Amino acid sequence: MPNRLVGISPMCSSECGSFCLQFSSMAAPPPDTRSQRAKVVSIRPSGSDGVVLSVRPSTAFGRLDAGRFFMLRGDEESSPAIPRPFSLYRQGDSGILEFLIKVIGPGTEALAESRVGEEIVMIGPLGHGWPELPQDGKPLVMLAGGIGSASFYIALQQALAGTDQRPAVDPGQLHLIYGGRTKGLLYDIEKFEELGIAVIPCTDDGSSGFHGNVVQALEDHWRQSLLPSDVRLWTCGPEPMMRAVVKVAEDRDLQCWFSLETYMGCGVGICNGCAVLTCKEGSLGSWPVAKCCVDGPVFAARDVQLT
Ligand SMILES: Cc1cc2nc3c(=O)[nH]c(=O)nc-3n(C[C@H](O)[C@H](O)[C@H](O)COP(=O)(O)OP(=O)(O)OC[C@H]3O[C@@H](n4cnc5c(N)ncnc54)[C@H](O)[C@@H]3O)c2cc1C
Ligand code: FES
């Protein structure tokens, strides 16, 4: 958890007590965060309404942790003034960063319409990503809904590659259950399959893979003994989906983490636009609210409430 400066908000003249005191706590952005321009290197379609935007930042980054994000803003004229948050999707050896973007409004449209050679603004890397995997041999099941898959690619890649401190994870221990309403919303699924792990597609309309949602696919795998019962769950996608995953984790007493996609204003802990309620008994419980941008976006399920 980041360091915080705690004090009564200078804006507050009432006696609102502990809520004001705690909500006004300032959390600093990570020390490696910087604001810079990045050149668009390529842009290609993905799924029915997405793009993969590849950019070369003016200053290259070292290895970035999976699950962290950047605030991105496209062309000055067509983009909204406030940058939008996007998970890092892939990091190339030559300094190129890739983002998997579902086009839903003006910010994502402006990014999707960027041309090769143009520059975008990027602030990051921000937030805390997925936790280190303990070396206990417990399989990891990632449950992604639609564009929620974006932060899982680099997590899988890093787990498979290992580091100086951590041995590589056996591909047989890694599973991705990837769901969407329909086939076209399983963005870049072939890239995940190329990693050599078990990828289980599922769609609400049955157009690809298992006919049903990710939780039904998980339960079906347990029923058929295709997965051991004691697994670790990571999830990212629409909140109703993540709530269902958390419920399964609670019912079966499984460790569970999720990555939240809240609305964000600043991305660096200033605006309080990304507040999430904490769980009293969790590790953030001494604060009534956490800031998704600096305390997350990845949280242990026992630490914050999904509303
Ligand atoms: C940490 C983080 C990582 C993210 N990673 C990705 C990613 O890798 N790829 C990706 O495509 N998107 C990602 N998102 C979501 C992305 O930031 C939003 O889709 C984007 O801000 C939309 O901007 P816009 O201007 O295009 O649309 P807006 O005009 O801002 O929104 C269009 C519509 O979508 C709704 N909407 C916008 N943002 C959200 C949200 N967070 N939750 C629910 N509804 C929303 C709005 O209410 C509106 O109805 C991430 C969000 C967070 C917080
Ligand atoms: S405090 Fe501004 S987005 Fe989190």
Coordinates of C-alpha atoms and ligand atoms in Angstrom, one line a residue:
M1 CA 0.0 0.0 0.0
P2 CA 1.4 3.5 -0.9
N3 CA 2.5 6.0 1.8
R4 CA -0.2 8.4 2.8
L5 CA -0.1 11.9 4.2
V6 CA -3.1 12.2 6.5
G7 CA -4.7 15.4 7.6
I8 CA -8.0 17.3 7.8
S9 CA -8.9 18.6 4.4
P10 CA -8.2 22.3 4.1
M11 CA -11.5 22.6 2.2
C12 CA -13.6 21.3 5.1
S13 CA -15.0 23.8 7.6
S14 CA -17.5 21.3 9.2
E15 CA -16.9 18.8 11.9
C16 CA -17.4 15.7 9.8
G17 CA -14.7 13.9 11.8
S18 CA -13.1 10.7 10.8
F19 CA -14.6 10.4 7.3
C20 CA -13.2 13.7 6.2
L21 CA -9.9 12.9 7.9
Q22 CA -9.6 9.6 6.2
F23 CA -10.9 10.6 2.8
S24 CA -8.5 13.5 2.6
S25 CA -5.5 11.2 2.9
M26 CA -3.2 11.7 0.0
A27 CA -1.7 8.7 -1.7
A28 CA 1.2 9.3 -3.9
P29 CA 1.6 7.8 -7.4
P30 CA 4.3 5.2 -7.8
P31 CA 7.8 6.6 -8.1
D32 CA 8.4 5.2 -11.6
T33 CA 5.4 7.1 -13.0
R34 CA 6.1 9.7 -15.7
S35 CA 4.2 11.7 -18.2
Q36 CA 5.5 11.6 -21.7
R37 CA 4.6 11.4 -25.4
A38 CA 4.6 8.1 -27.2
K39 CA 4.7 7.5 -31.0
V40 CA 2.1 5.3 -32.5
V41 CA 3.9 2.4 -34.2
S42 CA 1.0 0.3 -35.4
I43 CA -2.7 -0.1 -34.9
R44 CA -4.7 -3.2 -35.8
P45 CA -8.3 -4.3 -35.3
S46 CA -9.1 -6.9 -32.6
G47 CA -12.5 -8.6 -32.1
S48 CA -15.6 -6.8 -33.4
D49 CA -15.1 -3.4 -31.7
G50 CA -11.5 -3.3 -30.5
V51 CA -8.0 -2.3 -31.5
V52 CA -4.5 -3.1 -30.4
L53 CA -2.5 0.1 -30.2
S54 CA 1.3 -0.2 -30.2
V55 CA 3.3 2.8 -29.1
R56 CA 7.0 3.6 -28.5
P57 CA 7.3 5.9 -25.5
S58 CA 10.0 8.6 -25.8
T59 CA 11.7 7.1 -22.7
A60 CA 11.8 3.3 -22.7
F61 CA 10.6 1.3 -19.6
G62 CA 12.3 -1.7 -17.9
R63 CA 10.1 -4.8 -17.3
L64 CA 6.7 -3.6 -16.1
D65 CA 4.6 -5.6 -13.7
A66 CA 1.4 -7.2 -15.1
G67 CA -1.8 -5.5 -14.1
R68 CA -0.5 -1.9 -13.9
F69 CA -2.0 0.7 -16.2
F70 CA -1.5 3.9 -18.1
M71 CA -3.6 7.0 -18.6
L72 CA -3.7 7.6 -22.4
R73 CA -4.9 10.5 -24.4
G74 CA -5.0 10.6 -28.2
D75 CA -5.0 13.4 -30.7
E76 CA -5.3 16.9 -28.9
E77 CA -8.3 18.0 -31.1
S78 CA -10.5 15.0 -31.0
S79 CA -9.7 13.6 -27.5
P80 CA -11.5 14.5 -24.3
A81 CA -9.3 16.7 -22.1
I82 CA -9.0 13.9 -19.4
P83 CA -6.9 10.9 -20.4
R84 CA -8.4 7.4 -20.0
P85 CA -7.0 4.4 -18.1
F86 CA -5.9 1.3 -19.9
S87 CA -4.1 -1.8 -18.7
L88 CA -0.8 -2.7 -20.2
Y89 CA -1.5 -5.5 -22.6
R90 CA 1.9 -6.5 -23.9
Q91 CA 5.5 -5.2 -23.6
G92 CA 7.9 -5.8 -26.5
D93 CA 11.6 -6.2 -26.3
S94 CA 12.2 -3.1 -28.3
G95 CA 10.5 -0.8 -25.9
I96 CA 7.1 -1.0 -27.6
L97 CA 4.0 -1.1 -25.3
E98 CA 0.7 -2.5 -26.5
F99 CA -2.8 -1.7 -25.3
L100 CA -5.9 -3.7 -26.1
I101 CA -8.8 -1.1 -26.4
K102 CA -12.5 -1.6 -26.8
V103 CA -14.0 1.4 -28.5
I104 CA -16.9 2.7 -26.5
G105 CA -16.8 6.5 -26.5
P106 CA -14.8 9.6 -27.4
G107 CA -11.6 8.8 -25.5
T108 CA -11.3 5.3 -27.0
E109 CA -12.4 6.5 -30.4
A110 CA -9.7 9.1 -30.6
L111 CA -7.1 6.5 -29.6
A112 CA -8.4 4.0 -32.2
E113 CA -8.3 6.6 -34.9
S114 CA -4.6 7.4 -34.2
R115 CA -2.4 7.2 -37.2
V116 CA 1.0 5.6 -37.4
G117 CA 3.7 8.2 -36.6
E118 CA 1.3 10.4 -34.6
E119 CA 2.0 11.0 -30.9
I120 CA -0.3 10.3 -27.9
V121 CA 0.1 11.4 -24.3
M122 CA 0.8 8.7 -21.7
I123 CA 1.0 8.8 -17.9
G124 CA 2.3 5.8 -16.1
P125 CA 3.0 3.1 -15.2
L126 CA 0.3 3.5 -12.5
G127 CA -1.2 1.4 -9.7
H128 CA -0.4 -2.0 -8.3
G129 CA -0.8 -5.1 -10.5
W130 CA -1.3 -8.8 -9.9
P131 CA 0.5 -10.3 -6.9
E132 CA 3.5 -12.5 -7.1
L133 CA 2.5 -16.2 -7.5
P134 CA 3.5 -18.2 -4.4
Q135 CA 5.6 -21.3 -5.3
D136 CA 3.1 -23.7 -3.9
G137 CA 2.1 -25.5 -7.1
K138 CA -1.5 -24.4 -6.8
P139 CA -3.0 -23.9 -10.3
L140 CA -4.0 -20.4 -11.2
V141 CA -7.3 -19.9 -13.0
M142 CA -7.8 -16.5 -14.7
L143 CA -11.4 -15.5 -15.5
A144 CA -11.7 -12.8 -18.0
G145 CA -14.8 -11.1 -19.3
G146 CA -14.4 -9.3 -22.7
I147 CA -11.7 -6.6 -22.7
G148 CA -10.9 -7.6 -19.1
S149 CA -8.5 -10.1 -20.6
A150 CA -6.0 -7.2 -21.4
S151 CA -3.9 -7.4 -18.2
F152 CA -3.8 -11.2 -18.2
Y153 CA -1.5 -11.6 -21.3
I154 CA 1.6 -10.1 -19.7
A155 CA 0.8 -11.8 -16.4
L156 CA 0.8 -15.2 -18.2
Q157 CA 3.9 -14.3 -20.2
Q158 CA 5.8 -13.3 -17.1
A159 CA 4.7 -16.4 -15.1
L160 CA 5.8 -18.7 -18.0
A161 CA 9.1 -16.9 -18.4
G162 CA 10.0 -16.8 -14.6
T163 CA 12.5 -14.3 -13.2
D164 CA 15.9 -14.5 -11.5
Q165 CA 14.0 -14.8 -8.2
R166 CA 11.1 -17.0 -9.3
P167 CA 11.2 -20.2 -11.4
A168 CA 9.0 -20.4 -14.5
V169 CA 5.5 -21.7 -13.9
D170 CA 4.6 -24.9 -15.7
P171 CA 2.0 -24.1 -18.5
G172 CA -0.2 -26.9 -17.2
Q173 CA -0.7 -24.9 -14.0
L174 CA -2.2 -21.9 -15.9
H175 CA -5.7 -21.7 -17.1
L176 CA -7.6 -18.9 -18.8
I177 CA -11.4 -19.0 -18.9
Y178 CA -12.3 -16.3 -21.4
G179 CA -15.9 -15.2 -21.7
G180 CA -17.9 -12.8 -23.8
R181 CA -21.4 -12.3 -25.0
T182 CA -20.4 -13.5 -28.4
K183 CA -17.3 -14.7 -30.3
G184 CA -16.3 -11.2 -31.5
L185 CA -15.8 -10.0 -27.9
L186 CA -13.1 -12.6 -27.2
Y187 CA -10.4 -10.1 -28.2
D188 CA -7.1 -11.5 -29.4
I189 CA -8.0 -15.0 -28.1
E190 CA -5.6 -16.6 -30.6
K191 CA -2.7 -14.6 -29.0
F192 CA -3.5 -16.2 -25.6
E193 CA -3.8 -19.6 -27.2
E194 CA -0.3 -19.2 -28.7
L195 CA 1.1 -19.0 -25.1
G196 CA 0.6 -22.7 -24.8
I197 CA -1.7 -22.6 -21.7
A198 CA -5.2 -24.0 -21.4
V199 CA -7.6 -21.4 -22.9
I200 CA -11.3 -22.1 -22.4
P201 CA -13.4 -19.8 -24.5
C202 CA -17.1 -19.4 -23.5
T203 CA -19.9 -17.3 -25.0
D204 CA -23.4 -16.4 -23.8
D205 CA -24.7 -17.1 -27.3
G206 CA -22.7 -20.3 -27.9
S207 CA -20.9 -18.9 -30.9
S208 CA -17.5 -20.0 -29.6
G209 CA -16.5 -22.6 -27.0
F210 CA -18.5 -23.4 -23.9
H211 CA -22.1 -22.2 -24.1
G212 CA -22.5 -20.1 -20.9
N213 CA -20.6 -17.7 -18.7
V214 CA -17.1 -18.0 -17.2
V215 CA -18.5 -19.2 -13.8
Q216 CA -20.6 -21.9 -15.4
A217 CA -17.5 -22.9 -17.4
L218 CA -15.4 -23.1 -14.2
E219 CA -18.0 -25.2 -12.5
D220 CA -18.4 -27.4 -15.5
H221 CA -14.6 -28.0 -15.4
W222 CA -14.8 -28.9 -11.7
R223 CA -17.7 -31.2 -12.4
Q224 CA -15.7 -33.0 -15.1
S225 CA -12.6 -33.1 -12.9
L226 CA -10.7 -31.2 -15.5
L227 CA -9.4 -28.8 -12.8
P228 CA -8.4 -29.6 -9.2
S229 CA -10.7 -28.1 -6.6
D230 CA -8.0 -26.1 -4.9
V231 CA -7.1 -23.3 -7.3
R232 CA -6.2 -19.6 -7.0
L233 CA -8.6 -17.3 -8.9
W234 CA -7.8 -14.0 -10.6
T235 CA -10.6 -12.1 -12.4
C236 CA -11.2 -9.0 -14.5
G237 CA -14.3 -8.0 -16.4
P238 CA -17.8 -6.6 -15.8
E239 CA -18.6 -6.3 -12.1
P240 CA -21.5 -8.7 -12.0
M241 CA -19.2 -11.3 -13.4
M242 CA -16.5 -10.6 -10.8
R243 CA -19.1 -10.7 -8.1
A244 CA -20.1 -14.2 -9.2
V245 CA -16.4 -15.3 -9.2
V246 CA -15.9 -13.8 -5.7
K247 CA -19.0 -15.7 -4.5
V248 CA -17.6 -19.0 -5.8
A249 CA -14.3 -18.2 -4.1
E250 CA -16.1 -17.5 -0.8
D251 CA -18.2 -20.6 -1.0
R252 CA -15.2 -22.8 -1.7
D253 CA -12.7 -20.9 0.5
L254 CA -10.4 -20.1 -2.4
Q255 CA -8.0 -17.2 -2.7
C256 CA -9.3 -14.6 -5.1
W257 CA -8.0 -11.4 -6.6
F258 CA -9.7 -9.0 -9.0
S259 CA -8.8 -6.0 -11.1
L260 CA -11.3 -3.1 -11.0
E261 CA -12.1 -0.9 -13.9
T262 CA -13.6 2.1 -12.0
Y263 CA -14.1 5.5 -13.5
M264 CA -10.9 7.5 -13.1
G265 CA -10.2 11.2 -13.3
C266 CA -6.6 11.7 -12.5
G267 CA -5.1 8.2 -12.1
V268 CA -2.6 9.4 -9.5
G269 CA -4.6 9.7 -6.3
I270 CA -5.7 13.3 -6.3
C271 CA -9.3 13.5 -7.4
N272 CA -11.0 10.8 -5.4
G273 CA -12.9 9.8 -8.5
C274 CA -12.1 6.1 -8.2
A275 CA -13.0 5.5 -4.5
V276 CA -14.0 1.9 -3.6
L277 CA -15.3 0.8 -0.2
T278 CA -12.9 -1.4 1.8
C279 CA -13.9 -4.4 3.9
K280 CA -13.4 -3.8 7.6
E281 CA -11.7 -7.1 8.2
G282 CA -9.4 -6.9 5.2
S283 CA -5.8 -5.4 5.1
L284 CA -7.1 -2.0 4.0
G285 CA -9.8 -2.0 6.6
S286 CA -8.4 0.9 8.7
W287 CA -9.6 3.2 5.8
P288 CA -13.3 3.3 4.8
V289 CA -12.4 3.8 1.2
A290 CA -9.5 3.0 -1.0
K291 CA -8.4 4.7 -4.2
C292 CA -8.5 2.2 -7.1
C293 CA -5.8 4.1 -9.0
V294 CA -3.1 4.0 -6.3
D295 CA -4.3 1.2 -3.9
G296 CA -5.4 -1.0 -6.9
P297 CA -6.5 -1.6 -9.5
V298 CA -5.8 -5.2 -8.4
F299 CA -7.2 -6.0 -5.0
A300 CA -7.5 -9.2 -2.9
A301 CA -11.2 -10.0 -2.8
R302 CA -11.2 -9.9 1.0
D303 CA -10.0 -6.3 0.9
V304 CA -12.6 -4.3 -1.0
Q305 CA -16.3 -4.5 -1.7
L306 CA -17.7 -4.9 -5.2
T307 CA -20.8 -2.7 -5.2
Ligands
LIG1 C1 -7.4 0.3 -14.4 C2 -8.2 0.3 -15.6 C3 -7.8 -0.4 -16.7 C4 -8.6 -0.4 -17.9 N1 -8.1 -1.2 -18.9 C5 -8.8 -1.2 -20.1 C6 -8.2 -1.9 -21.2 O1 -7.2 -2.5 -21.1 N2 -8.9 -1.8 -22.4 C7 -10.1 -1.1 -22.5 O2 -10.7 -1.1 -23.6 N3 -10.6 -0.5 -21.4 C8 -10.0 -0.5 -20.2 N4 -10.5 0.2 -19.2 C9 -11.8 1.0 -19.3 C10 -11.5 2.3 -20.1 O3 -10.8 3.1 -19.3 C11 -12.8 2.9 -20.5 O4 -13.5 2.1 -21.4 C12 -12.6 4.3 -21.1 O5 -12.2 5.2 -20.1 C13 -13.8 4.8 -21.9 O6 -13.5 6.1 -22.3 P1 -14.3 6.8 -23.5 O7 -14.1 8.2 -23.5 O8 -14.1 6.0 -24.8 O9 -15.8 6.5 -23.2 P2 -16.8 7.3 -22.1 O10 -17.5 8.3 -22.9 O11 -15.9 7.7 -20.9 O12 -17.7 6.1 -21.7 C14 -18.6 5.5 -22.7 C15 -19.6 4.7 -21.9 O13 -19.0 3.7 -21.2 C16 -19.2 3.9 -19.8 N5 -17.9 3.6 -19.1 C17 -16.8 4.3 -19.3 N6 -15.8 3.8 -18.4 C18 -16.4 2.9 -17.7 C19 -15.9 2.0 -16.6 N7 -14.7 2.1 -16.2 N8 -16.8 1.2 -16.1 C20 -18.1 1.1 -16.5 N9 -18.6 1.9 -17.5 C21 -17.7 2.7 -18.1 C22 -19.7 5.3 -19.6 O14 -20.6 5.5 -18.5 C23 -20.4 5.6 -20.9 O15 -21.7 5.1 -20.9 C24 -9.8 0.3 -18.0 C25 -10.2 1.0 -16.9 C26 -9.5 1.0 -15.7 C27 -9.9 1.8 -14.5
FES2 S1 -7.8 9.6 -7.2 FE1 -8.2 10.4 -9.2 S2 -8.5 8.6 -10.3 FE2 -8.0 7.8 -8.4

